[in-house]
Amino acid sequence: MSIDYESHAVTPWRTFPNPSGRAGIDGIGPELSNGDIVVPDSPNGVVWRVSGDGKTATQIASGMVRPVGAAIDAAERIYVADEGGAVWVLDPARRRFATLPTPMMCS
């Protein structure tokens, strides 16, 4: 959703279909220097680069288990945390940056 700071109007920013039936997108960001936003599409296992106005989306990575967060470094390389136990770096091809243990649920 997008919120206009002056009018406080709430409008859809971008819609991402979720045919999987699993939980939806966990979060968006970061914002790149040109105003594009990185969107890890958690249920579909892909990552999008979306224009700041939400009108244009380009898939920039696929083949992940459940991408849940992203970060960028000073060179604007994109790092994606995947619940499948990896951190991927997109520079520009997807490659494993680190392997992480799968989180365990504690009760």
Coordinates of N, CA and C in Angstrom, one line a residue:
M1 N 0.8 -1.2 0.0 CA 0.0 0.0 0.0 C 0.9 1.2 0.0
S2 N 0.4 2.3 -0.5 CA 1.0 3.6 -0.6 C 0.2 4.6 0.2
I3 N 0.8 5.4 1.0 CA 0.1 6.4 1.8 C 0.6 7.8 1.4
D4 N -0.4 8.7 0.9 CA 0.0 10.0 0.6 C 0.1 10.8 1.9
Y5 N 1.3 11.5 2.0 CA 1.6 12.2 3.3 C 0.7 13.4 3.5
E6 N 0.2 14.0 2.5 CA -0.6 15.2 2.6 C -2.1 14.8 2.9
S7 N -2.7 14.0 2.0 CA -4.1 13.6 2.1 C -4.4 12.4 3.0
H8 N -3.3 11.7 3.3 CA -3.4 10.4 4.0 C -4.2 9.3 3.3
A9 N -4.4 9.5 2.0 CA -5.1 8.5 1.2 C -4.2 7.3 1.0
V10 N -4.9 6.1 1.2 CA -4.2 4.8 1.1 C -4.6 4.2 -0.3
T11 N -3.6 3.9 -1.1 CA -3.9 3.2 -2.4 C -2.9 2.1 -2.6
P12 N -3.4 1.1 -3.4 CA -2.4 0.0 -3.7 C -1.2 0.5 -4.4
W13 N 0.0 0.0 -4.0 CA 1.2 0.4 -4.6 C 1.6 -0.6 -5.7
R14 N 1.5 -1.9 -5.4 CA 1.8 -2.9 -6.4 C 1.1 -4.2 -5.8
T15 N 0.6 -5.0 -6.7 CA -0.1 -6.3 -6.3 C 0.8 -7.4 -6.8
F16 N 1.0 -8.4 -6.0 CA 1.8 -9.6 -6.4 C 0.9 -10.8 -6.2
P17 N 0.5 -11.5 -7.3 CA -0.3 -12.7 -7.1 C 0.4 -13.8 -6.3
N18 N -0.5 -14.5 -5.5 CA 0.0 -15.6 -4.7 C -0.8 -16.8 -4.9
P19 N -0.5 -17.6 -6.0 CA -1.3 -18.8 -6.2 C -0.9 -19.9 -5.3
S20 N 0.1 -19.8 -4.5 CA 0.6 -20.9 -3.7 C -0.3 -21.2 -2.5
G21 N -1.0 -20.3 -2.0 CA -1.8 -20.6 -0.8 C -1.0 -20.4 0.4
R22 N 0.3 -20.2 0.3 CA 1.1 -20.0 1.5 C 1.1 -18.6 2.0
A23 N 1.6 -18.3 3.1 CA 1.7 -16.9 3.6 C 2.3 -16.0 2.6
G24 N 1.9 -14.7 2.6 CA 2.4 -13.8 1.5 C 3.7 -13.2 1.8
I25 N 4.0 -12.1 1.2 CA 5.3 -11.4 1.2 C 5.5 -10.9 2.7
D26 N 6.7 -11.2 3.1 CA 7.1 -10.9 4.5 C 7.5 -9.4 4.7
G27 N 8.0 -8.8 3.7 CA 8.5 -7.4 3.8 C 9.1 -6.9 2.5
I28 N 9.2 -5.6 2.3 CA 9.8 -5.1 1.1 C 11.0 -4.2 1.5
G29 N 11.8 -3.9 0.5 CA 13.0 -3.0 0.7 C 14.2 -3.8 0.6
P30 N 15.3 -3.2 0.4 CA 15.5 -1.7 0.6 C 15.3 -0.9 -0.7
E31 N 15.4 0.4 -0.6 CA 15.3 1.3 -1.7 C 16.7 1.5 -2.3
L32 N 16.8 1.3 -3.6 CA 18.0 1.5 -4.3 C 18.2 3.0 -4.6
S33 N 19.4 3.4 -5.0 CA 19.7 4.8 -5.2 C 18.9 5.5 -6.3
N34 N 18.3 4.7 -7.3 CA 17.5 5.3 -8.3 C 16.0 5.3 -7.9
G35 N 15.7 4.9 -6.7 CA 14.3 4.9 -6.2 C 13.6 3.6 -6.4
D36 N 14.2 2.6 -7.0 CA 13.6 1.3 -7.2 C 13.6 0.6 -5.8
I37 N 12.6 -0.3 -5.6 CA 12.5 -1.0 -4.4 C 12.7 -2.5 -4.6
V38 N 13.5 -3.2 -3.8 CA 13.7 -4.6 -3.9 C 12.6 -5.3 -3.1
V39 N 11.9 -6.3 -3.7 CA 10.8 -7.0 -3.1 C 11.0 -8.5 -3.2
P40 N 11.4 -9.1 -2.0 CA 11.5 -10.6 -2.0 C 10.1 -11.1 -2.0
D41 N 9.7 -11.8 -3.0 CA 8.4 -12.4 -3.2 C 8.4 -13.8 -2.5
S42 N 8.1 -13.8 -1.2 CA 8.3 -15.0 -0.4 C 7.6 -16.2 -0.9
P43 N 6.3 -16.2 -1.1 CA 5.6 -17.4 -1.5 C 6.0 -17.9 -2.9
N44 N 6.5 -17.1 -3.7 CA 6.8 -17.5 -5.1 C 8.3 -17.8 -5.3
G45 N 9.1 -17.5 -4.3 CA 10.5 -17.9 -4.4 C 11.3 -17.0 -5.4
V46 N 10.9 -15.8 -5.6 CA 11.5 -14.9 -6.6 C 11.8 -13.5 -5.9
V47 N 12.6 -12.7 -6.6 CA 12.9 -11.3 -6.1 C 12.6 -10.4 -7.3
W48 N 11.9 -9.3 -6.9 CA 11.5 -8.3 -7.9 C 12.3 -7.0 -7.6
R49 N 12.5 -6.2 -8.7 CA 13.0 -4.8 -8.6 C 11.8 -4.0 -9.1
V50 N 11.2 -3.2 -8.3 CA 10.0 -2.5 -8.6 C 10.3 -1.0 -8.6
S51 N 9.8 -0.3 -9.6 CA 10.0 1.2 -9.7 C 9.3 1.8 -8.4
G52 N 9.8 2.9 -8.0 CA 9.3 3.6 -6.8 C 7.8 3.9 -6.9
D53 N 7.2 4.1 -8.1 CA 5.8 4.3 -8.2 C 5.0 3.0 -8.3
G54 N 5.7 1.9 -8.3 CA 5.0 0.6 -8.3 C 4.5 0.1 -9.7
K55 N 4.7 0.9 -10.7 CA 4.2 0.6 -12.1 C 5.0 -0.4 -12.8
T56 N 6.3 -0.6 -12.6 CA 7.1 -1.5 -13.3 C 7.8 -2.4 -12.4
A57 N 7.7 -3.7 -12.7 CA 8.4 -4.8 -11.9 C 9.2 -5.7 -12.8
T58 N 10.4 -5.9 -12.4 CA 11.3 -6.8 -13.2 C 11.8 -7.9 -12.2
Q59 N 11.6 -9.1 -12.6 CA 12.1 -10.2 -11.8 C 13.6 -10.3 -11.9
I60 N 14.3 -10.2 -10.8 CA 15.8 -10.2 -10.8 C 16.4 -11.5 -10.3
A61 N 15.6 -12.4 -9.7 CA 16.1 -13.7 -9.2 C 15.0 -14.6 -9.0
S62 N 15.3 -15.9 -9.1 CA 14.3 -17.0 -8.9 C 15.0 -18.2 -8.3
G63 N 14.2 -19.2 -8.0 CA 14.8 -20.5 -7.6 C 15.1 -20.5 -6.1
M64 N 14.5 -19.6 -5.3 CA 14.7 -19.6 -3.9 C 13.6 -20.4 -3.2
V65 N 13.8 -20.8 -2.0 CA 12.8 -21.5 -1.2 C 11.8 -20.5 -0.7
R66 N 12.1 -19.5 0.1 CA 11.3 -18.5 0.5 C 12.1 -17.2 0.9
P67 N 12.3 -16.4 -0.1 CA 13.1 -15.1 0.2 C 12.3 -14.2 1.2
V68 N 12.9 -13.8 2.3 CA 12.1 -13.1 3.3 C 12.7 -11.7 3.6
G69 N 13.8 -11.4 3.1 CA 14.4 -10.1 3.4 C 15.5 -9.8 2.5
A70 N 15.8 -8.5 2.3 CA 16.9 -8.1 1.4 C 17.7 -6.9 2.0
A71 N 18.9 -6.7 1.6 CA 19.8 -5.6 2.0 C 20.7 -5.3 0.8
I72 N 21.3 -4.1 0.9 CA 22.2 -3.7 -0.2 C 23.5 -3.3 0.5
D73 N 24.6 -3.4 -0.2 CA 25.9 -2.8 0.3 C 26.2 -1.5 -0.5
A74 N 27.4 -1.0 -0.2 CA 27.7 0.3 -0.8 C 27.8 0.3 -2.4
A75 N 28.1 -0.9 -2.9 CA 28.1 -1.1 -4.4 C 26.7 -1.4 -4.9
E76 N 25.7 -1.4 -4.1 CA 24.3 -1.8 -4.4 C 24.2 -3.2 -4.9
R77 N 25.1 -4.1 -4.4 CA 24.8 -5.5 -4.6 C 23.7 -5.9 -3.7
I78 N 22.8 -6.7 -4.1 CA 21.6 -7.1 -3.4 C 21.8 -8.4 -2.7
Y79 N 21.6 -8.5 -1.4 CA 21.7 -9.7 -0.6 C 20.3 -10.1 -0.2
V80 N 20.0 -11.4 -0.3 CA 18.6 -11.9 0.0 C 18.7 -13.0 1.0
A81 N 18.0 -12.9 2.1 CA 17.9 -14.0 3.1 C 16.8 -14.9 2.7
D82 N 17.1 -16.2 2.6 CA 16.2 -17.2 2.2 C 15.9 -18.2 3.3
E83 N 14.7 -18.5 3.6 CA 14.4 -19.4 4.7 C 14.9 -20.8 4.3
G84 N 15.3 -21.0 3.1 CA 15.9 -22.3 2.7 C 17.3 -22.5 3.2
G85 N 17.8 -21.6 4.0 CA 19.1 -21.8 4.7 C 20.2 -21.1 3.9
A86 N 19.9 -20.1 3.2 CA 21.0 -19.4 2.4 C 20.8 -17.9 2.4
V87 N 21.9 -17.2 2.2 CA 21.9 -15.8 1.9 C 22.5 -15.7 0.5
W88 N 21.7 -15.2 -0.4 CA 22.1 -15.1 -1.8 C 22.6 -13.7 -2.1
V89 N 23.5 -13.5 -3.0 CA 23.9 -12.2 -3.5 C 23.6 -12.2 -5.0
L90 N 23.0 -11.0 -5.4 CA 22.7 -10.9 -6.8 C 23.6 -9.8 -7.4
D91 N 24.6 -10.3 -8.2 CA 25.7 -9.4 -8.7 C 26.1 -9.7 -10.1
P92 N 25.3 -9.7 -11.1 CA 23.9 -9.7 -11.1 C 23.3 -11.1 -11.0
A93 N 24.0 -12.1 -11.3 CA 23.5 -13.5 -11.2 C 23.3 -13.9 -9.8
R94 N 22.4 -14.8 -9.5 CA 22.2 -15.2 -8.1 C 23.3 -16.3 -7.8
R95 N 24.0 -16.0 -6.7 CA 25.0 -17.0 -6.2 C 24.9 -17.0 -4.7
R96 N 25.2 -18.2 -4.1 CA 25.1 -18.4 -2.7 C 26.3 -17.6 -2.0
F97 N 25.9 -16.7 -1.1 CA 26.9 -15.9 -0.3 C 27.2 -16.6 1.0
A98 N 26.2 -17.2 1.6 CA 26.4 -17.9 2.9 C 25.4 -19.0 3.1
T99 N 25.7 -20.0 3.8 CA 24.8 -21.0 4.2 C 24.5 -20.9 5.7
L100 N 23.2 -20.9 6.0 CA 22.7 -20.7 7.3 C 22.0 -21.9 7.8
P101 N 22.0 -22.2 9.1 CA 21.2 -23.3 9.6 C 19.7 -22.8 9.5
T102 N 18.8 -23.8 9.2 CA 17.4 -23.5 9.2 C 16.9 -23.2 10.6
P103 N 16.2 -22.1 10.8 CA 15.7 -21.8 12.1 C 14.8 -22.9 12.6
M104 N 14.9 -23.1 13.9 CA 14.0 -24.1 14.6 C 13.0 -23.4 15.4
M105 N 11.8 -23.9 15.4 CA 10.7 -23.4 16.3 C 10.9 -23.9 17.7
C106 N 10.8 -23.1 18.7 CA 10.9 -23.6 20.1 C 9.5 -23.4 20.7
S107 N 9.2 -24.3 21.5 CA 7.9 -24.1 22.2 C 8.1 -24.0 23.7

